[in-house]
PDB file of C-alpha atoms in Angstrom:
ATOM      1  CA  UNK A 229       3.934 -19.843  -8.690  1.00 54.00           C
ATOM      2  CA  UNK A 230       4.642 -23.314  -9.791  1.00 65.00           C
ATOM      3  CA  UNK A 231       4.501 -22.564 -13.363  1.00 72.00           C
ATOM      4  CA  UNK A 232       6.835 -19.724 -12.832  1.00 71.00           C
ATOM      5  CA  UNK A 233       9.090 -21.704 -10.978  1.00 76.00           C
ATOM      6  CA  UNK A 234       9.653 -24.403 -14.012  1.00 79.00           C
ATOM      7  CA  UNK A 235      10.554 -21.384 -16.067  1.00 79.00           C
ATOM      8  CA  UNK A 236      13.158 -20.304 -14.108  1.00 78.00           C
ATOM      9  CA  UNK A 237      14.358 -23.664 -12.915  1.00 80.00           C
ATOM     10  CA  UNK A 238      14.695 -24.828 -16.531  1.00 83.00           C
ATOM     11  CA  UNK A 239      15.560 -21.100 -18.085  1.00 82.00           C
ATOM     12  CA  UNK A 240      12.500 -20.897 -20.897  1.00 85.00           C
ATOM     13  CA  UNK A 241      12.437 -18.258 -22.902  1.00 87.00           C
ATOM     14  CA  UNK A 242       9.850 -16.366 -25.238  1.00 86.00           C
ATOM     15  CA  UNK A 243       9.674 -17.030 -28.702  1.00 89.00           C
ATOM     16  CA  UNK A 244      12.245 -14.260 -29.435  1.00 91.00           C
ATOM     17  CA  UNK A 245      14.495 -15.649 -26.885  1.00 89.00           C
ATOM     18  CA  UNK A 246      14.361 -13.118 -24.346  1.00 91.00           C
ATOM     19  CA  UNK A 247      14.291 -14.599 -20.706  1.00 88.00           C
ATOM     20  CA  UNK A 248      11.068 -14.142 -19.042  1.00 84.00           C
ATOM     21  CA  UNK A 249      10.776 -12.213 -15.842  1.00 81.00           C
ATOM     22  CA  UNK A 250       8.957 -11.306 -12.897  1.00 77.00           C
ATOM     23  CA  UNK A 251       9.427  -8.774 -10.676  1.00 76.00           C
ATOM     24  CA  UNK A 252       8.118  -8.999  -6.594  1.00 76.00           C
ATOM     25  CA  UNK A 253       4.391  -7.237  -6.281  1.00 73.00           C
ATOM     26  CA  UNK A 254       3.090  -4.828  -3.471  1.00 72.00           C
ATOM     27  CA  UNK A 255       1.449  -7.608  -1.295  1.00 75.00           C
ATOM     28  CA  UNK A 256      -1.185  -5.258   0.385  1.00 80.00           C
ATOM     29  CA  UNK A 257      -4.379  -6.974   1.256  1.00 86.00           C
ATOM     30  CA  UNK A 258      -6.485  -3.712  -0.446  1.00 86.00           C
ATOM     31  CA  UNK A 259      -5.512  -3.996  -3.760  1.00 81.00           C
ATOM     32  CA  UNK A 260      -6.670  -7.363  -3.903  1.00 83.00           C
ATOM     33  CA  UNK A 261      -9.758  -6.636  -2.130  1.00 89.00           C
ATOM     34  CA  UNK A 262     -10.766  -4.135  -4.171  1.00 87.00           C
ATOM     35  CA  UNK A 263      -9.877  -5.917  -7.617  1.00 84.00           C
ATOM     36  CA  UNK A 264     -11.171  -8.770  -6.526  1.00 88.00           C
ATOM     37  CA  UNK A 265     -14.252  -6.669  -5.294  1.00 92.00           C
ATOM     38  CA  UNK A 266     -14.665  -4.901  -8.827  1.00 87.00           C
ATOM     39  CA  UNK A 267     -14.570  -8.595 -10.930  1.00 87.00           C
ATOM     40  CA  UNK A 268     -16.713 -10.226  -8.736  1.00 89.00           C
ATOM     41  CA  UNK A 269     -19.494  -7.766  -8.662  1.00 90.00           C
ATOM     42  CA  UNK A 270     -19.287  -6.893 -12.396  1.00 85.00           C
ATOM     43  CA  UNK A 271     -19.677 -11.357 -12.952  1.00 86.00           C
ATOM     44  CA  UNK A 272     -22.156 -11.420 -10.653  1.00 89.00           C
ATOM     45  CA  UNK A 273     -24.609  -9.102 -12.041  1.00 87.00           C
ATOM     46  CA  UNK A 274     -23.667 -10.448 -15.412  1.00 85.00           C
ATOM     47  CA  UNK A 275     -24.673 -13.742 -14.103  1.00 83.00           C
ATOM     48  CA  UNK A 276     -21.789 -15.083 -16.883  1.00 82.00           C
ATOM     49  CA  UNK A 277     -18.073 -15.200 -17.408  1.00 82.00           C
ATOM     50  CA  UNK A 278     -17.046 -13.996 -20.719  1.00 79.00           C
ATOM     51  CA  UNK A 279     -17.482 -17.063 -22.888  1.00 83.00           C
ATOM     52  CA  UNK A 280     -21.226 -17.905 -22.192  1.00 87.00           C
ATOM     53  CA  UNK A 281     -21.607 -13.920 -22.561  1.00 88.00           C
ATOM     54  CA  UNK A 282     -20.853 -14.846 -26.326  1.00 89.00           C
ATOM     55  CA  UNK A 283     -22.660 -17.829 -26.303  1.00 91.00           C
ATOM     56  CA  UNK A 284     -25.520 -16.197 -24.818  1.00 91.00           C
ATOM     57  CA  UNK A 285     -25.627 -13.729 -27.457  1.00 92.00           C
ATOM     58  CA  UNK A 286     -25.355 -16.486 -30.019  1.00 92.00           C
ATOM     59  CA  UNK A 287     -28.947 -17.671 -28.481  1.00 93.00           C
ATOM     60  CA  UNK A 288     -30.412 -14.295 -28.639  1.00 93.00           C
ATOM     61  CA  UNK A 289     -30.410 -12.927 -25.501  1.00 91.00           C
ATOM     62  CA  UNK A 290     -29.228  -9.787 -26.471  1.00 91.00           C
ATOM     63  CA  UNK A 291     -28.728  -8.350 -23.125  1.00 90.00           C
ATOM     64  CA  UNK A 292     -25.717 -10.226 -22.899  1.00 91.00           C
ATOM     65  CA  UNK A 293     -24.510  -8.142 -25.581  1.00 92.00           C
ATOM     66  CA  UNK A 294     -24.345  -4.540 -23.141  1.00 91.00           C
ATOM     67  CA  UNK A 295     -22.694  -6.661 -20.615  1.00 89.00           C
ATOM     68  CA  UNK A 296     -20.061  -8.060 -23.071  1.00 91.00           C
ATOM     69  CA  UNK A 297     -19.599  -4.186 -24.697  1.00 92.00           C
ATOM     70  CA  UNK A 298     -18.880  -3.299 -20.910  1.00 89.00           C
ATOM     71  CA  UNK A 299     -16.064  -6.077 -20.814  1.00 87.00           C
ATOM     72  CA  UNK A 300     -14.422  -4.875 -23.890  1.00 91.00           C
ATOM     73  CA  UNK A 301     -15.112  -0.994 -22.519  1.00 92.00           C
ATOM     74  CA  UNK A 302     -12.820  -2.323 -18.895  1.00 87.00           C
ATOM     75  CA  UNK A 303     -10.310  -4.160 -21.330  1.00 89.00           C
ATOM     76  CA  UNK A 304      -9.690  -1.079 -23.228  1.00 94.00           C
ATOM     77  CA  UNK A 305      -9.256   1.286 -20.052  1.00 91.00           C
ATOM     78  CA  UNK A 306      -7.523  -1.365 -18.438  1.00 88.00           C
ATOM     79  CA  UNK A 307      -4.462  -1.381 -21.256  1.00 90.00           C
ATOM     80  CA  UNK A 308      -4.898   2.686 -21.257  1.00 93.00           C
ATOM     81  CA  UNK A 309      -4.485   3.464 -17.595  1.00 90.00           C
ATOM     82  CA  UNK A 310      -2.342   0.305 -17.260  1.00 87.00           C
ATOM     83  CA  UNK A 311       0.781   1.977 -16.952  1.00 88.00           C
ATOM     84  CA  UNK A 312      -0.491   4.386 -14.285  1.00 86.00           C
ATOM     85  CA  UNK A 313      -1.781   1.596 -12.127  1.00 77.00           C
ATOM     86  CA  UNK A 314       0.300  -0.041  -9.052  1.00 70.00           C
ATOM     87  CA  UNK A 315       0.923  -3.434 -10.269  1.00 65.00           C
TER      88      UNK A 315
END
């Protein structure tokens, strides 16, 4: 929230020069929970965040390399159903 707060307190703007905004978020507990849930799990079995997941790959362990097509798999439905989800 601080960062947000400097924008607004000094009125930044994106490179086009449209102000930057933020709207107020549901604050239920459950969607946090469960996102939270979901990204822990999936970095836990991983046993790496995405940048040794590259790395790793670059070593040869080329398990790495289902777990990484599995991140880009959740990016991709992420920006698809992204719309439809209660941000």
């Amino acid at each position: 929230m601080i960062g947000f707060a400097l924008i607004k307190n000094f009125n930044i703007r994106d490179l086009p020069g449209n102000p930057i905004l933020s709207y107020p978020t549901d604050k239920s507990i459950t969607r946090y929970l469960v996102g939270c849930t979901i990204f822990g799990l999936g970095w836990a079995l991983s046993g790496a965040c995405p940048g040794p997941m590259v790395v790793n790959i670059g070593y040869g362990f080329f398990a790495m390399a289902i777990v990484f097509l599995f991140g880009i798999i959740g990016t991709f439905l992420y920006g698809y159903f992204k719309e439809k989800l209660p941000h």
